Coordinates of C-alpha atoms in Angstrom, one line a residue:
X1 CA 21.1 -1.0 -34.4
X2 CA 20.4 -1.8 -30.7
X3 CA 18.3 1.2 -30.4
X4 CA 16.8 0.0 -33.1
X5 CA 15.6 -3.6 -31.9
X6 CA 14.6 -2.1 -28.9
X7 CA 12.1 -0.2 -30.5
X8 CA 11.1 -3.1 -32.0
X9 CA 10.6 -5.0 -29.0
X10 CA 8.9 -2.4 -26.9
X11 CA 6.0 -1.9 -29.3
X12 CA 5.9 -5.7 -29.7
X13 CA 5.3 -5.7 -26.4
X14 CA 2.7 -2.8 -27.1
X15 CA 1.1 -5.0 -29.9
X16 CA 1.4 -8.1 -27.9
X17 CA -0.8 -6.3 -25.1
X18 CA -3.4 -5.1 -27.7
X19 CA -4.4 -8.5 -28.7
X20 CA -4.0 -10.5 -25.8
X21 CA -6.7 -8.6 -23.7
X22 CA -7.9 -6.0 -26.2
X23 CA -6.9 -2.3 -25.4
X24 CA -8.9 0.1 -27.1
X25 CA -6.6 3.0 -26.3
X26 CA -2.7 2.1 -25.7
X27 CA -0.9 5.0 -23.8
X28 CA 1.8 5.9 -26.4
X29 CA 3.9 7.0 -22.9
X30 CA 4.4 3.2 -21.9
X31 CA 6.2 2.3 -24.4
X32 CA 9.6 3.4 -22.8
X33 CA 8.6 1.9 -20.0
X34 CA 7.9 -1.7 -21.1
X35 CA 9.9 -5.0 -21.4
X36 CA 9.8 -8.2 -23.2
X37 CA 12.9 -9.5 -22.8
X38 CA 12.9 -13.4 -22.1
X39 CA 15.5 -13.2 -19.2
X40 CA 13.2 -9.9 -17.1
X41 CA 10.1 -12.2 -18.3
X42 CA 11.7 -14.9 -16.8
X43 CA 12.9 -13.5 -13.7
X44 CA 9.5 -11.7 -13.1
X45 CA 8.0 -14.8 -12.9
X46 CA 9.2 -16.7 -10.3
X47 CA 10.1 -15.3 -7.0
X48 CA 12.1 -16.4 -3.7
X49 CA 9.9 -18.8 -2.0
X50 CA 10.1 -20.6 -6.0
X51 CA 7.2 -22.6 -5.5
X52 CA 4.9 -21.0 -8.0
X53 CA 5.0 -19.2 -11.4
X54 CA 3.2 -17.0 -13.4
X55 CA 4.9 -15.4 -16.7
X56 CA 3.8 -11.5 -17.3
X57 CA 3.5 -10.2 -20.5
X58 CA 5.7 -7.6 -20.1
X59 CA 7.8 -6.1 -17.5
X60 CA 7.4 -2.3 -16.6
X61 CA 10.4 0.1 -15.3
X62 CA 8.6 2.8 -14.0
X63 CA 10.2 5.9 -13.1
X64 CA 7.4 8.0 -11.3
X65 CA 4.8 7.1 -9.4
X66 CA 2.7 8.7 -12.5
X67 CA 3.9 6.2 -14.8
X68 CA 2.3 3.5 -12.4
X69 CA -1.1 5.1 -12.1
X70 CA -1.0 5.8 -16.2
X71 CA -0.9 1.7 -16.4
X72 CA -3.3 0.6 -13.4
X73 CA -5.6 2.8 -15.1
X74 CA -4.4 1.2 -18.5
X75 CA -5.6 -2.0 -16.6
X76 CA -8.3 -1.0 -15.4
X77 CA -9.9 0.0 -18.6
X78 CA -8.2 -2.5 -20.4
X79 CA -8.8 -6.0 -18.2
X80 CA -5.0 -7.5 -17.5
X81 CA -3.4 -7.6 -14.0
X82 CA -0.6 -5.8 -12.1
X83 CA 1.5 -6.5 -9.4
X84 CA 4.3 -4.6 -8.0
X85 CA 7.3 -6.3 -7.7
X86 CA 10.2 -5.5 -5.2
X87 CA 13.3 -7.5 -4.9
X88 CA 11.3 -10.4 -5.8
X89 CA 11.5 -11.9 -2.0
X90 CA 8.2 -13.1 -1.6
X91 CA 7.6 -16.8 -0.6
X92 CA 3.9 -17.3 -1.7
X93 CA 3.5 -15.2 -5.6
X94 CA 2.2 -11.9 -4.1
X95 CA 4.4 -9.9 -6.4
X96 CA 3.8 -12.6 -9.7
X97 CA 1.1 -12.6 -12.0
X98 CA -1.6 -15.2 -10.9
X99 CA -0.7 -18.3 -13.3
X100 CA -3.5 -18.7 -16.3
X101 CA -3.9 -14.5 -16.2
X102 CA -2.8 -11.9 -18.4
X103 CA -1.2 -9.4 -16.3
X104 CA 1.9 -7.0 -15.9
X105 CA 4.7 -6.8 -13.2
X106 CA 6.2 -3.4 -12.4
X107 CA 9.9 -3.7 -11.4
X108 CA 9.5 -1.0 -8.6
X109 CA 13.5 -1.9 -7.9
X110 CA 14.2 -1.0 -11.4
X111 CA 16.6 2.0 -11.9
X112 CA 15.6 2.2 -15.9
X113 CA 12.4 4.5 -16.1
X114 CA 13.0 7.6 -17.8
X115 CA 14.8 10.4 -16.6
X116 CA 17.4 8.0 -14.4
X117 CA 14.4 6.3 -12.2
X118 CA 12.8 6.7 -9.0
X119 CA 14.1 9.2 -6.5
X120 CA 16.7 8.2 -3.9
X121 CA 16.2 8.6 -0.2
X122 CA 15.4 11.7 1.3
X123 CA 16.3 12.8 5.1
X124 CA 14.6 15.5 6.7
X125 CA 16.9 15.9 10.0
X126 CA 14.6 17.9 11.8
X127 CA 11.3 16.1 11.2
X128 CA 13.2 13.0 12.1
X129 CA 12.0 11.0 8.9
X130 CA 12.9 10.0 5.7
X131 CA 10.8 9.4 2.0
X132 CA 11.6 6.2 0.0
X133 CA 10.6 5.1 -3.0
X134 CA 8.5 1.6 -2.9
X135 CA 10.6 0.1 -4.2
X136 CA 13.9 1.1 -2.8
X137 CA 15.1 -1.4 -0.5
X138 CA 15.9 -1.0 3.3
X139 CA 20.0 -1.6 3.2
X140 CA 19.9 1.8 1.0
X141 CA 17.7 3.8 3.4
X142 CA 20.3 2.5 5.9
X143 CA 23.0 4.1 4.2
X144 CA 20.9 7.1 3.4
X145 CA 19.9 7.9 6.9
X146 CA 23.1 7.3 8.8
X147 CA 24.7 9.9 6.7
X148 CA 22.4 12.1 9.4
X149 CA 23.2 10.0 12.1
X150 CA 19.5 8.5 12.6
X151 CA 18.3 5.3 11.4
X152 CA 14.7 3.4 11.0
X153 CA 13.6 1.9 14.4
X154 CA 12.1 -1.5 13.5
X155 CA 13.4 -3.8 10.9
X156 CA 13.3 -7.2 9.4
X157 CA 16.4 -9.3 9.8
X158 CA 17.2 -9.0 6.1
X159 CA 17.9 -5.9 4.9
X160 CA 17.3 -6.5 1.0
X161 CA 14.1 -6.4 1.2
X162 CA 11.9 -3.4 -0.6
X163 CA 10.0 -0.7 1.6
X164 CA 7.1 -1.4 -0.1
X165 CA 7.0 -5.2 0.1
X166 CA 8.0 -5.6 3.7
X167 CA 4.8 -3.0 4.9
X168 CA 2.9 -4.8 2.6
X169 CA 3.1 -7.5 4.8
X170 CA 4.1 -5.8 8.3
X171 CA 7.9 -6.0 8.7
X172 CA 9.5 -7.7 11.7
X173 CA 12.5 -8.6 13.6
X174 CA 13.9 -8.7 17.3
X175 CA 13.2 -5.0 17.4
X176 CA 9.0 -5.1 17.1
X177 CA 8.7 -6.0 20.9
X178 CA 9.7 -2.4 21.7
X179 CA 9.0 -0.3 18.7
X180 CA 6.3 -2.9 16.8
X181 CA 6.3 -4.2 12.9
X182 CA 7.3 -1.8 10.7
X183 CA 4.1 -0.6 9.8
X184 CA 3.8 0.9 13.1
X185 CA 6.4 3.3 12.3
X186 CA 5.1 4.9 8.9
X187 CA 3.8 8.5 8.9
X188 CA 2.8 8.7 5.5
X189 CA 1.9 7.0 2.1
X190 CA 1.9 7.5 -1.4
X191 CA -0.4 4.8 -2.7
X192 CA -1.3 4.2 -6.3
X193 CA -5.3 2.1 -5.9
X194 CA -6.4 -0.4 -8.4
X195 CA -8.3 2.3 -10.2
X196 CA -5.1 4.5 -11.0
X197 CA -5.6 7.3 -8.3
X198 CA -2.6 8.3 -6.8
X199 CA -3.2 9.7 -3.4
X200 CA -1.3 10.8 -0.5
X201 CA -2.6 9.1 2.7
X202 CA -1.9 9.4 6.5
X203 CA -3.6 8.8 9.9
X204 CA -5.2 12.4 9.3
X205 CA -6.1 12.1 5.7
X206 CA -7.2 9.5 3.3
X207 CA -6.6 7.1 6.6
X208 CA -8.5 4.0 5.4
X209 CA -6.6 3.4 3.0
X210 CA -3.3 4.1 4.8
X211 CA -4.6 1.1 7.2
X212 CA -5.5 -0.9 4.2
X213 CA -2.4 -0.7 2.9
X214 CA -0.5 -1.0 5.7
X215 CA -0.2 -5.0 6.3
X216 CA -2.2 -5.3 2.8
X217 CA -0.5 -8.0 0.8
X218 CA -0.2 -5.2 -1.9
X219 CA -4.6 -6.0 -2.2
X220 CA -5.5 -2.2 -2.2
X221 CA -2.4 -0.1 -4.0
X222 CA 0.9 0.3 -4.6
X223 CA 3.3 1.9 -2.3
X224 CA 5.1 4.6 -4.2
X225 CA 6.6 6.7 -1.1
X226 CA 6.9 5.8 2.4
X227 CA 7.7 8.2 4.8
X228 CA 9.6 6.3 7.7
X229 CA 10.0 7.9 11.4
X230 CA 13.4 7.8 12.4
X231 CA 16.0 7.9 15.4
X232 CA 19.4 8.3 16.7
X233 CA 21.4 5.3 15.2
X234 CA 24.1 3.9 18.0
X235 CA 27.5 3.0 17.0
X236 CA 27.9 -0.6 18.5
X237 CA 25.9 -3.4 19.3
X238 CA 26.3 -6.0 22.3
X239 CA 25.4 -9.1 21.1
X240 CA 24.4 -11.7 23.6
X241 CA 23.4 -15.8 23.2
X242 CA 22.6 -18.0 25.7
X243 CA 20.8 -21.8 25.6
X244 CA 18.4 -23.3 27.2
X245 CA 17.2 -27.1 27.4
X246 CA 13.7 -26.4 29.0
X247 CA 11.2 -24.7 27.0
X248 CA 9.6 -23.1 30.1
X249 CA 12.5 -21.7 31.4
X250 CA 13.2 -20.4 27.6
X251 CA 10.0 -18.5 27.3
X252 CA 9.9 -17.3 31.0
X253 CA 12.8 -15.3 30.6
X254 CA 11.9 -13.7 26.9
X255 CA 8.8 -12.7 28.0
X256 CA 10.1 -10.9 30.8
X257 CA 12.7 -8.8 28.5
X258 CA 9.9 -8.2 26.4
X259 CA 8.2 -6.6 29.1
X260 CA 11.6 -4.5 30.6
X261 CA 11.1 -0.4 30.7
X262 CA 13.6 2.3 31.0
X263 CA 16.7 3.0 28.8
X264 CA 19.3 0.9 31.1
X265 CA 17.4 -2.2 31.9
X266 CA 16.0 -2.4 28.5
X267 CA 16.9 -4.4 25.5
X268 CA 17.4 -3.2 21.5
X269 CA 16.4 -6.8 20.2
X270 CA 15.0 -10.5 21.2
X271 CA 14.9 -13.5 19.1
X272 CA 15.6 -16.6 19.8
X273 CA 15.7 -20.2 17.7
X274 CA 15.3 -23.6 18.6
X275 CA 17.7 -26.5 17.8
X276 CA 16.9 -29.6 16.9
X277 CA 20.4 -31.1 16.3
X278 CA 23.6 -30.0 16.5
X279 CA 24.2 -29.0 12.3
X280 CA 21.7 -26.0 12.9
X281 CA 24.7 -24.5 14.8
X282 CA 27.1 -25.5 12.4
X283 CA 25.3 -24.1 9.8
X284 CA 22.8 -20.8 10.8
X285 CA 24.9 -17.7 11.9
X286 CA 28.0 -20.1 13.0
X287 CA 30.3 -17.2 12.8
X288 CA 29.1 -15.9 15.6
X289 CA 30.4 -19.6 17.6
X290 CA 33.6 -19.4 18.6
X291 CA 34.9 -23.4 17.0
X292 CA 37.6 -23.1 20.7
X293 CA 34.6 -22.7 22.5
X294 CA 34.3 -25.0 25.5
X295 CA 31.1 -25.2 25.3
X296 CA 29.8 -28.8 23.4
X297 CA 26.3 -29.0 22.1
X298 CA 26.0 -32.5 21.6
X299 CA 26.6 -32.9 25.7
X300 CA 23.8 -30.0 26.0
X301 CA 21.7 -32.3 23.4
X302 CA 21.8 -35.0 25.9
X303 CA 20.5 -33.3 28.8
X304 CA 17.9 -31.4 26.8
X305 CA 14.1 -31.5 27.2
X306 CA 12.9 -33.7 24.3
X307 CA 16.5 -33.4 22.8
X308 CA 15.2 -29.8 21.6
X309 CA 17.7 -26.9 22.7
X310 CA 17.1 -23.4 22.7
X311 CA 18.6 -19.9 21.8
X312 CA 17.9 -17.1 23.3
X313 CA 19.2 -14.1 21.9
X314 CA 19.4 -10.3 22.7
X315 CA 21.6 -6.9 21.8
X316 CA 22.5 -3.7 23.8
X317 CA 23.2 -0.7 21.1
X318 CA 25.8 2.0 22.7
X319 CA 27.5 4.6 21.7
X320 CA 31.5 4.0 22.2
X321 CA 31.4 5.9 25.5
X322 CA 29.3 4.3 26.8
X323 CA 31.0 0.5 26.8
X324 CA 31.4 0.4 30.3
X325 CA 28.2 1.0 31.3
X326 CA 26.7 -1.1 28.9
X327 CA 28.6 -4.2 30.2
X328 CA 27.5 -3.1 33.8
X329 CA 24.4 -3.5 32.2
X330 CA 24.0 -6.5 30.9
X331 CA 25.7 -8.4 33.3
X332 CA 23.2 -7.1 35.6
X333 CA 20.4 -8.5 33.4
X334 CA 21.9 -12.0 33.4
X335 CA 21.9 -12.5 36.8
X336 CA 18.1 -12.6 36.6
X337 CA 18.0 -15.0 33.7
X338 CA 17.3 -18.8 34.1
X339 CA 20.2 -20.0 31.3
X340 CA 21.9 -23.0 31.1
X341 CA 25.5 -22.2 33.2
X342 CA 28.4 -21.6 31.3
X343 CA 26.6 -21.1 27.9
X344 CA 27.1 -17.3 27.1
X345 CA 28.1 -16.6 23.8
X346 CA 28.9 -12.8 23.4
X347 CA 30.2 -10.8 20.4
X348 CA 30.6 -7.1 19.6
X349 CA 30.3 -5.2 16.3
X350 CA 29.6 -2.2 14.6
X351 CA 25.5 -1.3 14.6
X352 CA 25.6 -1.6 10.4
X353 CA 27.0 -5.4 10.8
X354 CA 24.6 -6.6 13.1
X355 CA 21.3 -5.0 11.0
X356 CA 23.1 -6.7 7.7
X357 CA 24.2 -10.2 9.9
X358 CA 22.2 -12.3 7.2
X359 CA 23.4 -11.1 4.1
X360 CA 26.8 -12.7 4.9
X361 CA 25.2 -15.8 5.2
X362 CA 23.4 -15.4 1.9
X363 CA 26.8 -14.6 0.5
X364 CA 27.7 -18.2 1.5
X365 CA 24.7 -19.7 0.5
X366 CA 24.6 -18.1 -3.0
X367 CA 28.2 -19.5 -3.3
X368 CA 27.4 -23.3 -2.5
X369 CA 24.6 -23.2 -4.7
X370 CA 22.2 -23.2 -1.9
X371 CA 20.5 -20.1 -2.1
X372 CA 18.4 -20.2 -5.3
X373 CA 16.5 -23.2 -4.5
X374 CA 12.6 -23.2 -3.1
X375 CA 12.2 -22.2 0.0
X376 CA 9.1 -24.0 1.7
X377 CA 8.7 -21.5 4.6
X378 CA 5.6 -21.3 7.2
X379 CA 5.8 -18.3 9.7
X380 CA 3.2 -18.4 12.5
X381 CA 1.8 -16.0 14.9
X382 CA 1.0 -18.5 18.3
X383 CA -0.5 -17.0 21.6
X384 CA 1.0 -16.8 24.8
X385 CA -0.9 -19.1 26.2
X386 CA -0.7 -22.0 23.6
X387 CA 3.0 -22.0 22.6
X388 CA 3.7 -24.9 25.5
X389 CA 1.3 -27.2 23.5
X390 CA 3.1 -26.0 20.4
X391 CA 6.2 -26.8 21.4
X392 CA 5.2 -30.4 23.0
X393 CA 3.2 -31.0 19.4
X394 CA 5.6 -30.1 16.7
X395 CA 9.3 -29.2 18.3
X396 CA 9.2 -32.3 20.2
X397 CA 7.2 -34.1 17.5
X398 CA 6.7 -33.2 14.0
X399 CA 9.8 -31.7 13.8
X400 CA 11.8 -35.1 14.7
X401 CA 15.3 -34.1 14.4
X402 CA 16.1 -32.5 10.6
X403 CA 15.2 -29.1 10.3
X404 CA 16.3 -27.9 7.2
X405 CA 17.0 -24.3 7.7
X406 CA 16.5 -22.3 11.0
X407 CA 13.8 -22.3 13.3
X408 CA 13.2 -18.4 15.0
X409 CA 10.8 -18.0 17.8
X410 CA 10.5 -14.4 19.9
X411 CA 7.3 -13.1 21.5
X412 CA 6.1 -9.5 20.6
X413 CA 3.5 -6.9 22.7
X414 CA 0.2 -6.7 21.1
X415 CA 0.0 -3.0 22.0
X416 CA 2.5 -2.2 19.9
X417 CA 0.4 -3.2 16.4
X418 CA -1.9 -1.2 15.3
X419 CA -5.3 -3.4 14.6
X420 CA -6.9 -0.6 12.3
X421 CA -4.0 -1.8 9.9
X422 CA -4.4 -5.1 7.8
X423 CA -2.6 -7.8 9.6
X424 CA -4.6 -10.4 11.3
X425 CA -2.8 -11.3 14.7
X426 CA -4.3 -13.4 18.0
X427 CA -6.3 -11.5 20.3
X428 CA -4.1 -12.1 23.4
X429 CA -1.4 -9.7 24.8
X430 CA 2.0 -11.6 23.9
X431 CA 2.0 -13.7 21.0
X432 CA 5.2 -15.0 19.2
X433 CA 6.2 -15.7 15.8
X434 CA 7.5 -18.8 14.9
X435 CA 9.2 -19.0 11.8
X436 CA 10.3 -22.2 10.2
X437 CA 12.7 -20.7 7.5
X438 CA 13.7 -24.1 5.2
X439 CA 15.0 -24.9 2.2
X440 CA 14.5 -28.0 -0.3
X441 CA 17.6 -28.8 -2.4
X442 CA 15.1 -31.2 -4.5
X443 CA 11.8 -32.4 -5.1
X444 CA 12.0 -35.5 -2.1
X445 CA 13.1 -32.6 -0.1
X446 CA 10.3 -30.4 -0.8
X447 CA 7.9 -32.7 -0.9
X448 CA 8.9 -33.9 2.5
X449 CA 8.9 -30.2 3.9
X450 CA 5.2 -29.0 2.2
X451 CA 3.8 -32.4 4.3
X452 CA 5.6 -31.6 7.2
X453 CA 4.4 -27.7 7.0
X454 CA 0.7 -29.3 6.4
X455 CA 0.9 -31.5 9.5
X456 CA 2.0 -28.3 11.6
X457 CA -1.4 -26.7 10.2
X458 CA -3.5 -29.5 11.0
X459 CA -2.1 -29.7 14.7
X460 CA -2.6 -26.5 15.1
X461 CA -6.4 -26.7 14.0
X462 CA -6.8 -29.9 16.0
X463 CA -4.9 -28.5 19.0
X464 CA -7.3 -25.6 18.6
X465 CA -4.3 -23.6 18.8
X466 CA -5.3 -20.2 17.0
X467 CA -2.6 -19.4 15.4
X468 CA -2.3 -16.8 12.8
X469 CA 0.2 -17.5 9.6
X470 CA 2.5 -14.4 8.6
X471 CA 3.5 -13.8 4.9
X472 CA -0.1 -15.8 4.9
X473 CA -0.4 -18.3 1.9
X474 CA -4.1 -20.2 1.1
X475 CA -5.4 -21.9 -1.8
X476 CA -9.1 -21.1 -1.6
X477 CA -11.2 -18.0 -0.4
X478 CA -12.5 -19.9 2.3
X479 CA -9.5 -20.2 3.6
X480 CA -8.6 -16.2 3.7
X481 CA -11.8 -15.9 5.3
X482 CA -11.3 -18.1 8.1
X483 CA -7.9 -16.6 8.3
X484 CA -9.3 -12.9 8.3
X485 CA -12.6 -14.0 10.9
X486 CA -14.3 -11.4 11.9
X487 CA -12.1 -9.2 10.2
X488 CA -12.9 -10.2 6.8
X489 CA -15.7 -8.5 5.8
X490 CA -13.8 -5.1 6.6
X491 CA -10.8 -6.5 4.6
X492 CA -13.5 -7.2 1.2
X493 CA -15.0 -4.0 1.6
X494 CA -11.4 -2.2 1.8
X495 CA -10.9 -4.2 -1.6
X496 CA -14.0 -3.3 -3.5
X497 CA -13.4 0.1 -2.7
X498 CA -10.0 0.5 -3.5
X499 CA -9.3 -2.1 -6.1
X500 CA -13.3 -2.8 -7.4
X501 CA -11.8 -5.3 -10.4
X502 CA -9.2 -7.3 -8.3
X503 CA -6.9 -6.3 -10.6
X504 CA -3.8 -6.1 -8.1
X505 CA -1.6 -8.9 -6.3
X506 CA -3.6 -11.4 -8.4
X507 CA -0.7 -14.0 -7.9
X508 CA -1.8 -14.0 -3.7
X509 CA -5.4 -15.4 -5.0
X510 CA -7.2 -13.8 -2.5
X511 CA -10.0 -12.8 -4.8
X512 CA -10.7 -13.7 -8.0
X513 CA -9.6 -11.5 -11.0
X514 CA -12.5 -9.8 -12.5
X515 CA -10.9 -7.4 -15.0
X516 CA -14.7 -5.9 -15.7
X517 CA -16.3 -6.2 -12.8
X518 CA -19.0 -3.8 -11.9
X519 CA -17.4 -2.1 -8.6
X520 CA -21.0 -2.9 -7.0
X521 CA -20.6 -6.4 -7.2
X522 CA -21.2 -9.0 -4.6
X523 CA -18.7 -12.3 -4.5

C-alpha cells in the first residue's frame, strides 16, 4: 500500500512538472528520484539565514552525479530552475528556488537515491587527499580522514556544513591566514554545468571552470566530487584567549601572528571577536570561561576604549609528546603580545573538539528554541588600512551596546587566495573579515537588525571604505556588478558559458532566469 502511494506521488510529481513548464520529453529515470512530499517541499524552501522563500516543485534525491546531469539537462530543454541544496545553511536563498519560478532543488545531502546514495569518503593515504561527494558534509570527511591520521587543512568553524556549499562560497575560519579559504586547497572537481555536462576539472584541465566554480555561489555547476588535499591531523589543541580594550593594540598583535613563519613560532588558528557588553560572554562559547575566574568583565568594560572589548584568540595543535614544548612555546609568544594583564584564558582539548566547538553551542541553542529563528547576518571583507575607521564608525557607533549574536573579526594574507577563483576580495595585502553573526527572535528584532546591517553598508560606502561582503547578498544586478568591479564582466562571461539559460542558483538573483535563452544573448 505505501509502495503504492508512492508511486502515485512520484509521477504526480512527474505530471505536475509536465504542465507547469511543458516538458516535451520526461526522463522515465527521474521518477525514483523525485519528491513531493509537503514536509521535503517545505523544508527545501526555506533555508538557515530564513529570510526568504521559494517552494520547489519537487525535491530530487540523487544518487550519482549522472542522475544530476540527466535533470539539468531535463532543465535545460525543458525551462524550470535548479539549485543544489546542501545542509540547507545558506543565509541569503543560494540553494532555494528564486520565489515566483518554477524550479527544482536537489537534496545533494540526501542518502535516498538509488542504489543506497552518493559514495562515502574516499582516502588516498599516499596522494595525501581525499574525494567527497558535494554534498557530504565536512564533520563526515573529518571522521573519514582521521581514520588515516590526516585531516583537511582549512576549515569553517562549523563543521555541518556541505563540501560543496562551503567552496561555493570559499570556506573560512582561523586557519585561512596560513593555509587560505578552502578553495585554495581543492585539487580537483567534478562539476555538473547548467547545460548537463558533467566534467572533471583541475588547474591542468578544464581550469576555467574549476576557478568559476571555485568561490561561484553555485552560478556555473554543481559540485559533485571534490578532491580535498590533506595533512597530518595533531592530537591536541592549545587554546588560548586574551582581551584587549584598545582596538590598535588588538589589531597590532593579530597582524603580527598572521605574519609569524616556522613550525615553533607559528600559530594553527586566529580569530578574534569583539564585545560590546558583558552577555556576549555569557552567552558565545562561555564554556570555555571559567565562572571562578578572577577575572571581571564589567571592570574591563569600564576601562575599555569606547566601552568596546576585544578577543583575541589563537591555538597550538601538538601531538601528546610534544606538550612541553608547546607550552615553552607559547609562553614565548605572549611575552611579545600587548594584552590586557592578567586576562589569559587557556583551555586544552582533543583536535576533533576544538574543529566541532560550535556544534555544542548549536546543541544549546536548538534546545532553547533559539536556533531555528532568522538569522540576519552580514560578513564583510575590510582592508588593512580602513578597519580603524570601521571600528570608530560602527563598533563604537552603530553597534551601541546589543549585539545580538557574536561579532568575529581576524585578518587573512591575500597571497594565500587564489584571484583566478570567483571570490571578490580588497586589493590590499591583509584584509579581515568581520562577521556580524545575529539572530532575530521576532519581527521588531529583525527589523531592528536588517536597519542596523543597512546603516553598516551605507557607512561603509560613505566612509569610502571598500569593503567586500562574504556569503554576498544584493537585490538588483547593479548591485553584483558594483560588487564584482572590474571583475564582473569575467564573472558574466564565465556564466554564459557555463550556464547560458541562468538556470542555476536562481534563488541568489544574480541574473535573471531565462529558461530559453539563446546562449548568445546579451543582458
Amino acid at each position: 500500500m505505501k509502495m503504492a502511494v508512492r508511486l502515485v506521488l512520484l509521477t504526480f510529481a512527474i505530471c505536475r512538472l509536465i504542465v507547469t513548464v511543458g516538458f516535451t520529453v520526461v526522463p522515465t529515470e527521474l521518477q525514483s528520484q523525485l519528491s513531493v512530499d509537503n514536509s521535503e517541499v517545505e523544508a527545501a524552501s526555506v533555508d538557515f539565514g530564513m529570510l526568504d522563500k521559494g517552494e520547489p516543485l519537487a525535491v530530487m534525491h540523487p544518487g550519482s552525479a549522472d542522475d544530476i546531469a540527466q535533470l539539468v539537462r531535463a532543465a535545460y530543454e525543458g525551462g524550470f530552475s535548479v539549485s543544489a541544496r546542501g545542509h540547507g545553511h545558506s543565509i541569503n536563498g543560494q540553494g532555494l528556488i528564486k520565489r515566483g519560478t518554477k524550479g527544482v532543488v536537489i537534496d545533494m545531502g540526501s542518502k535516498k537515491g538509488v542504489g543506497g546514495g552518493p559514495p562515502a569518503p574516499s582516502v588516498c593515504e599516499k596522494g595525501m587527499y581525499v574525494d567527497v561527494w558535494g554534498g557530504e558534509l565536512w564533520i563526515n570527511v573529518l571522521k573519514a580522514t582521521l581514520q588515516y591520521g590526516l585531516a583537511p587543512m582549512s576549515w569553517t568553524d562549523y563543521l555541518y556544513l556541505s563540501v560543496g556549499g562551503t567552496l561555493s562560497n570559499a570556506g573560512i575560519s582561523g586557519q585561512a591566514f596560513h593555509h587560505g579559504p578552502q578553495i585554495s586547497n581543492v585539487h580537483q572537481l567534478d562539476v555538473v554545468t547548467g547545460k548537463g555536462e558533467v566534467l572533471t576539472c583541475s588547474e591542468e584541465s578544464n581550469s576555467e571552470l574549476f576557478h568559476a566554480v571555485l568561490g561561484g555561489l553555485g552560478q556555473f555547476g554543481i559540485i559533485t566530487r571534490a578532491r580535498i588535499a590533506l595533512e597530518p591531523a595533531p592530537q591536541r589543541v592549545r587554546w588560548i584567549r586574551v582581551l584587549y580594550s584598545n582596538f590598535a593594540k588588538f589589531t597590532k598583535d593579530q597582524e603580527y601572528l598572521i605574519s609569524v613563519e616556522g613550525n615553533k613560532e607559528r600559530l594553527d588558528y586566529i580569530e578574534g571577536f569583539v564585545i560590546v557588553d558583558e552577555g556576549l560572554i555569557n552567552n558565545w562559547r562561555s564554556s570555555f570561561f571559567s565562572p571562578s575566574n578572577p577575572v571581571k568583565i564589567s571592570s574591563l568594560n569600564k576601562n575599555a576604549d569606547g566601552g568596546v572589548l576585544y578577543c583575541l584568540e589563537f591555538t597550538k595543535n601538538y601531538h601528546q609528546h610534544q606538550a612541553d614544548s608547546i607550552d615553552q612555546e607559547i609562553e614565548a609568544l605572549l611575552i611579545k603580545l600587548d594584552f590586557i594583564p592578567a586576562s589569559v584564558f587557556t583551555t586544552d582539548l582533543p583536535y576533533v573538539d576544538f574543529l566541532d566547538r560550535v556544534h555544542k553551542a548549536e546543541l544549546k541553542l536548538r534546545s532553547k528554541g533559539l536556533w531555528e529563528v532568522p538569522h540576519p547576518w552580514l560578513n564583510l571583507f575590510v582592508p588593512k588600512s580602513r578597519i580603524v575607521d570601521f571600528d570608530k564608525g560602527v563598533f563604537k557607533g552603530i553597534l551601541g551596546n546589543k549585539t545580538s549574536g557574536p561579532i568575529l573579526i581576524y585578518p587573512m594574507n591575500k597571497d594565500k587566495w587564489d584571484q583566478r577563483n570567483s571570490v571578490v576580495t580588497p586589493e590590499e595585502d591583509v584584509f579581515y573579515l568581520v562577521a556580524f553573526l545575529r539572530s532575530a527572535l521576532d519581527d521588531e528584532a529583525l527589523e531592528y537588525l536588517n536597519d542596523q546591517n543597512r546603516r553598516i553598508l551605507e557607512f561603509c560606502n560613505d566612509a569610502e571604505i571598500n569593503a567586500k561582503q562574504y556569503l554576498p547578498h544584493y537585490t538588483t544586478q547593479q548591485e553584483w556588478m558594483d560588487h564584482f568591479g572590474d571583475r564582473w564582466d569575467q564573472f558574466y562571461s564565465r556564466k554564459m558559458q557555463f550556464d547560458p539559460r541562468r538556470i542555476l542558483a536562481t534563488g541568489q538573483r544574480i541574473f535573471e532566469f531565462h529558461p530559453h535563452a539563446n546562449a548568445n544573448a546579451m543582458q
